[in-house]
CSV table of C-alpha atoms in Angstrom, one decimal:
chain,number,residue,atom,x,y,z
A,124,MET,CA,-51.3,10.7,36.9
A,125,SER,CA,-51.8,13.2,39.8
A,126,GLU,CA,-54.6,12.7,42.4
A,127,THR,CA,-56.3,15.9,41.2
A,128,LEU,CA,-56.2,15.1,38.2
A,129,LYS,CA,-57.8,11.5,38.7
A,130,ASN,CA,-60.2,13.6,40.8
A,131,ALA,CA,-61.1,16.1,38.5
A,132,MET,CA,-61.6,14.1,35.6
A,133,ALA,CA,-64.0,11.6,37.6
A,134,ASN,CA,-66.0,14.7,39.4
A,135,SER,CA,-66.6,15.6,34.9
A,136,THR,CA,-64.8,18.5,35.5
A,137,PRO,CA,-65.3,20.6,31.4
A,138,ALA,CA,-63.8,20.4,29.3
A,139,PRO,CA,-62.3,24.0,29.1
A,140,VAL,CA,-61.9,24.5,32.8
A,141,MET,CA,-59.2,21.6,32.7
A,142,VAL,CA,-57.8,22.9,30.1
A,143,ALA,CA,-57.3,26.2,32.1
A,144,GLY,CA,-56.3,25.6,34.8
A,145,ILE,CA,-52.8,23.0,32.9
A,146,ALA,CA,-52.7,26.0,30.9
A,147,ILE,CA,-51.9,28.0,34.2
A,148,ILE,CA,-49.7,25.1,35.6
A,149,ALA,CA,-48.4,24.7,32.4
A,150,THR,CA,-47.8,28.4,31.8
A,151,ARG,CA,-46.1,28.9,34.5
A,152,CYS,CA,-44.0,26.5,35.8
A,153,LEU,CA,-42.4,26.9,32.3
A,154,SER,CA,-41.8,30.4,31.9
A,155,VAL,CA,-39.8,30.3,35.6
A,156,LEU,CA,-38.1,27.4,33.9
A,157,MET,CA,-37.3,29.1,30.5
A,158,LEU,CA,-36.4,32.2,32.7
A,159,ALA,CA,-33.9,29.5,34.5
A,160,ASN,CA,-32.4,29.1,31.5
A,161,GLU,CA,-32.5,32.4,29.9
A,162,LEU,CA,-30.9,34.5,32.3
A,163,GLY,CA,-28.2,31.3,33.8
A,164,TYR,CA,-27.0,30.9,37.2
A,165,ASP,CA,-24.9,34.3,37.7
A,166,GLU,CA,-27.6,36.0,36.6
A,167,MET,CA,-30.3,34.7,38.5
A,168,ALA,CA,-28.5,35.2,42.0
A,169,ASN,CA,-27.4,38.4,40.2
A,170,PHE,CA,-31.0,39.1,40.2
A,171,VAL,CA,-32.0,38.4,43.9
A,172,HIS,CA,-28.6,40.1,45.0
A,173,ARG,CA,-30.2,42.8,43.6
A,174,SER,CA,-33.4,42.6,44.6
A,175,ALA,CA,-32.4,41.7,48.3
A,176,GLN,CA,-30.5,45.1,48.8
A,177,ALA,CA,-33.2,47.1,49.8
A,178,TRP,CA,-37.0,46.8,50.6
A,179,ASP,CA,-39.0,48.2,49.0
A,180,SER,CA,-37.8,46.3,46.2
A,181,THR,CA,-36.9,42.9,48.5
A,182,LEU,CA,-41.1,42.5,49.4
A,183,ILE,CA,-42.1,43.3,45.3
A,184,PHE,CA,-40.0,40.2,45.1
A,185,ILE,CA,-41.4,38.4,48.0
A,186,ALA,CA,-44.3,39.7,47.1
A,187,SER,CA,-43.8,37.9,43.0
A,188,GLN,CA,-42.9,35.3,45.3
A,189,LEU,CA,-46.4,34.1,45.7
A,190,ILE,CA,-48.5,36.0,43.6
A,191,PHE,CA,-47.1,32.8,41.4
A,192,LEU,CA,-47.6,29.8,44.3
A,193,PHE,CA,-50.7,31.9,45.0
A,194,GLU,CA,-51.9,31.1,41.2
A,195,LEU,CA,-50.7,28.0,41.3
A,196,ARG,CA,-53.2,27.4,44.1
A,197,CYS,CA,-55.7,28.9,42.1
A,198,ALA,CA,-54.7,27.1,39.2
A,199,PHE,CA,-55.4,23.5,41.6
A,200,THR,CA,-58.6,24.4,43.4
A,201,LEU,CA,-61.2,25.9,40.2
A,202,LEU,CA,-59.5,21.5,38.6
A,203,ARG,CA,-61.0,20.5,42.0
A,204,GLY,CA,-63.8,22.5,40.6
A,205,SER,CA,-63.4,25.4,43.9
A,206,ASN,CA,-65.2,28.9,42.2
A,207,ARG,CA,-63.4,30.0,44.9
A,208,GLY,CA,-60.5,29.0,42.5
A,209,ARG,CA,-62.1,31.5,39.8
A,210,TRP,CA,-61.9,34.8,41.0
A,211,GLY,CA,-58.4,33.7,43.2
A,212,TYR,CA,-56.7,33.8,39.8
A,213,VAL,CA,-58.7,37.1,38.6
A,214,MET,CA,-58.0,39.0,41.7
A,215,ALA,CA,-54.0,37.8,40.9
A,216,GLN,CA,-54.8,38.7,37.5
A,217,ILE,CA,-55.7,41.6,38.6
A,218,ILE,CA,-52.9,42.8,40.7
A,219,VAL,CA,-50.0,41.6,38.0
A,220,LEU,CA,-51.4,43.5,35.8
A,221,GLY,CA,-51.9,47.0,38.0
A,222,TYR,CA,-48.6,46.4,39.1
A,223,MET,CA,-47.4,45.9,35.8
A,224,LEU,CA,-48.8,48.9,34.4
A,225,MET,CA,-47.8,51.5,37.7
A,226,ALA,CA,-44.6,50.0,37.3
A,227,SER,CA,-43.7,50.6,33.2
A,228,VAL,CA,-45.3,53.4,33.0
A,229,GLY,CA,-43.4,54.9,36.2
A,230,TRP,CA,-46.1,55.3,39.4
A,231,ILE,CA,-43.9,53.1,40.9
A,232,TYR,CA,-40.9,52.6,42.8
A,233,PRO,CA,-38.7,50.2,42.6
A,234,GLU,CA,-40.1,48.8,38.8
A,235,ILE,CA,-38.2,45.3,40.0
A,236,PHE,CA,-40.9,43.8,37.0
A,237,SER,CA,-41.4,46.8,34.6
A,238,ILE,CA,-42.5,46.3,30.5
A,239,PRO,CA,-39.6,48.7,28.7
A,240,GLY,CA,-41.4,50.9,26.0
A,241,GLU,CA,-40.2,54.7,24.7
A,242,THR,CA,-43.5,56.2,25.1
A,243,ASN,CA,-46.6,55.2,27.4
A,244,ALA,CA,-48.9,53.6,24.4
A,245,GLN,CA,-46.3,52.1,23.2
A,246,ILE,CA,-45.5,50.5,26.9
A,247,ILE,CA,-49.0,49.7,27.7
A,248,HIS,CA,-49.8,47.6,24.9
A,249,HIS,CA,-46.7,45.4,25.4
A,250,THR,CA,-48.1,45.1,28.7
A,251,LEU,CA,-51.7,44.1,27.6
A,252,MET,CA,-49.5,41.1,24.9
A,253,GLN,CA,-47.7,39.6,27.5
A,254,LYS,CA,-51.7,39.2,29.2
A,255,VAL,CA,-53.7,37.9,26.2
A,256,PRO,CA,-52.5,34.1,27.5
A,257,ASP,CA,-54.0,34.0,31.1
A,258,ALA,CA,-57.2,36.6,29.5
A,259,LEU,CA,-57.5,33.9,26.7
A,260,VAL,CA,-57.6,31.7,30.4
A,261,LEU,CA,-60.1,33.4,32.1
A,262,LEU,CA,-62.6,33.7,28.6
A,263,LEU,CA,-62.0,29.6,29.2
A,264,LEU,CA,-63.3,29.5,33.2
A,265,PHE,CA,-66.4,32.1,33.0
A,266,VAL,CA,-68.0,32.2,29.2
A,267,PRO,CA,-68.4,29.1,28.2
A,268,PRO,CA,-71.9,27.4,29.4
A,269,SER,CA,-70.4,24.5,30.1
A,270,SER,CA,-68.1,25.9,32.6
A,271,ARG,CA,-70.5,28.4,34.4
A,272,ALA,CA,-72.5,25.6,35.4
A,273,PHE,CA,-69.1,23.3,36.6
A,274,PHE,CA,-68.9,25.7,39.4
A,275,ARG,CA,-72.8,27.5,39.6
A,276,ALA,CA,-73.2,23.3,40.9
A,277,ARG,CA,-70.7,23.8,43.2
């Protein structure tokens, strides 16, 4: 067991916070593994190559990797009881959701991480459905009284 999880358990981390932190780590890591499995090596290399063709695509690709790492960092810090980790995760979700909605509707180019759809309502619906797990994690971090007390005491 890692030191972070040992320290988190020793400090009596509430169950909702522990579940939320582990869920963030698990969903992010599993999504990368599933994407790599689905695309395969050649298609992943092609995606990186296409992303590096223009500056704007490269910046969006690098920003996506930084947000991925930032979300993982937030998960580990909130397991230690840092309120900054909780609010950092909220900010990351707002940025990701905002970009996905704007890129999918066609307001921002390039549309590397856009959701296909025929109408704007359909696009917004699909985008919001993809963010349901993250919304549930946020509920675990903000709604239960034990979670609020845990972060307030720190």
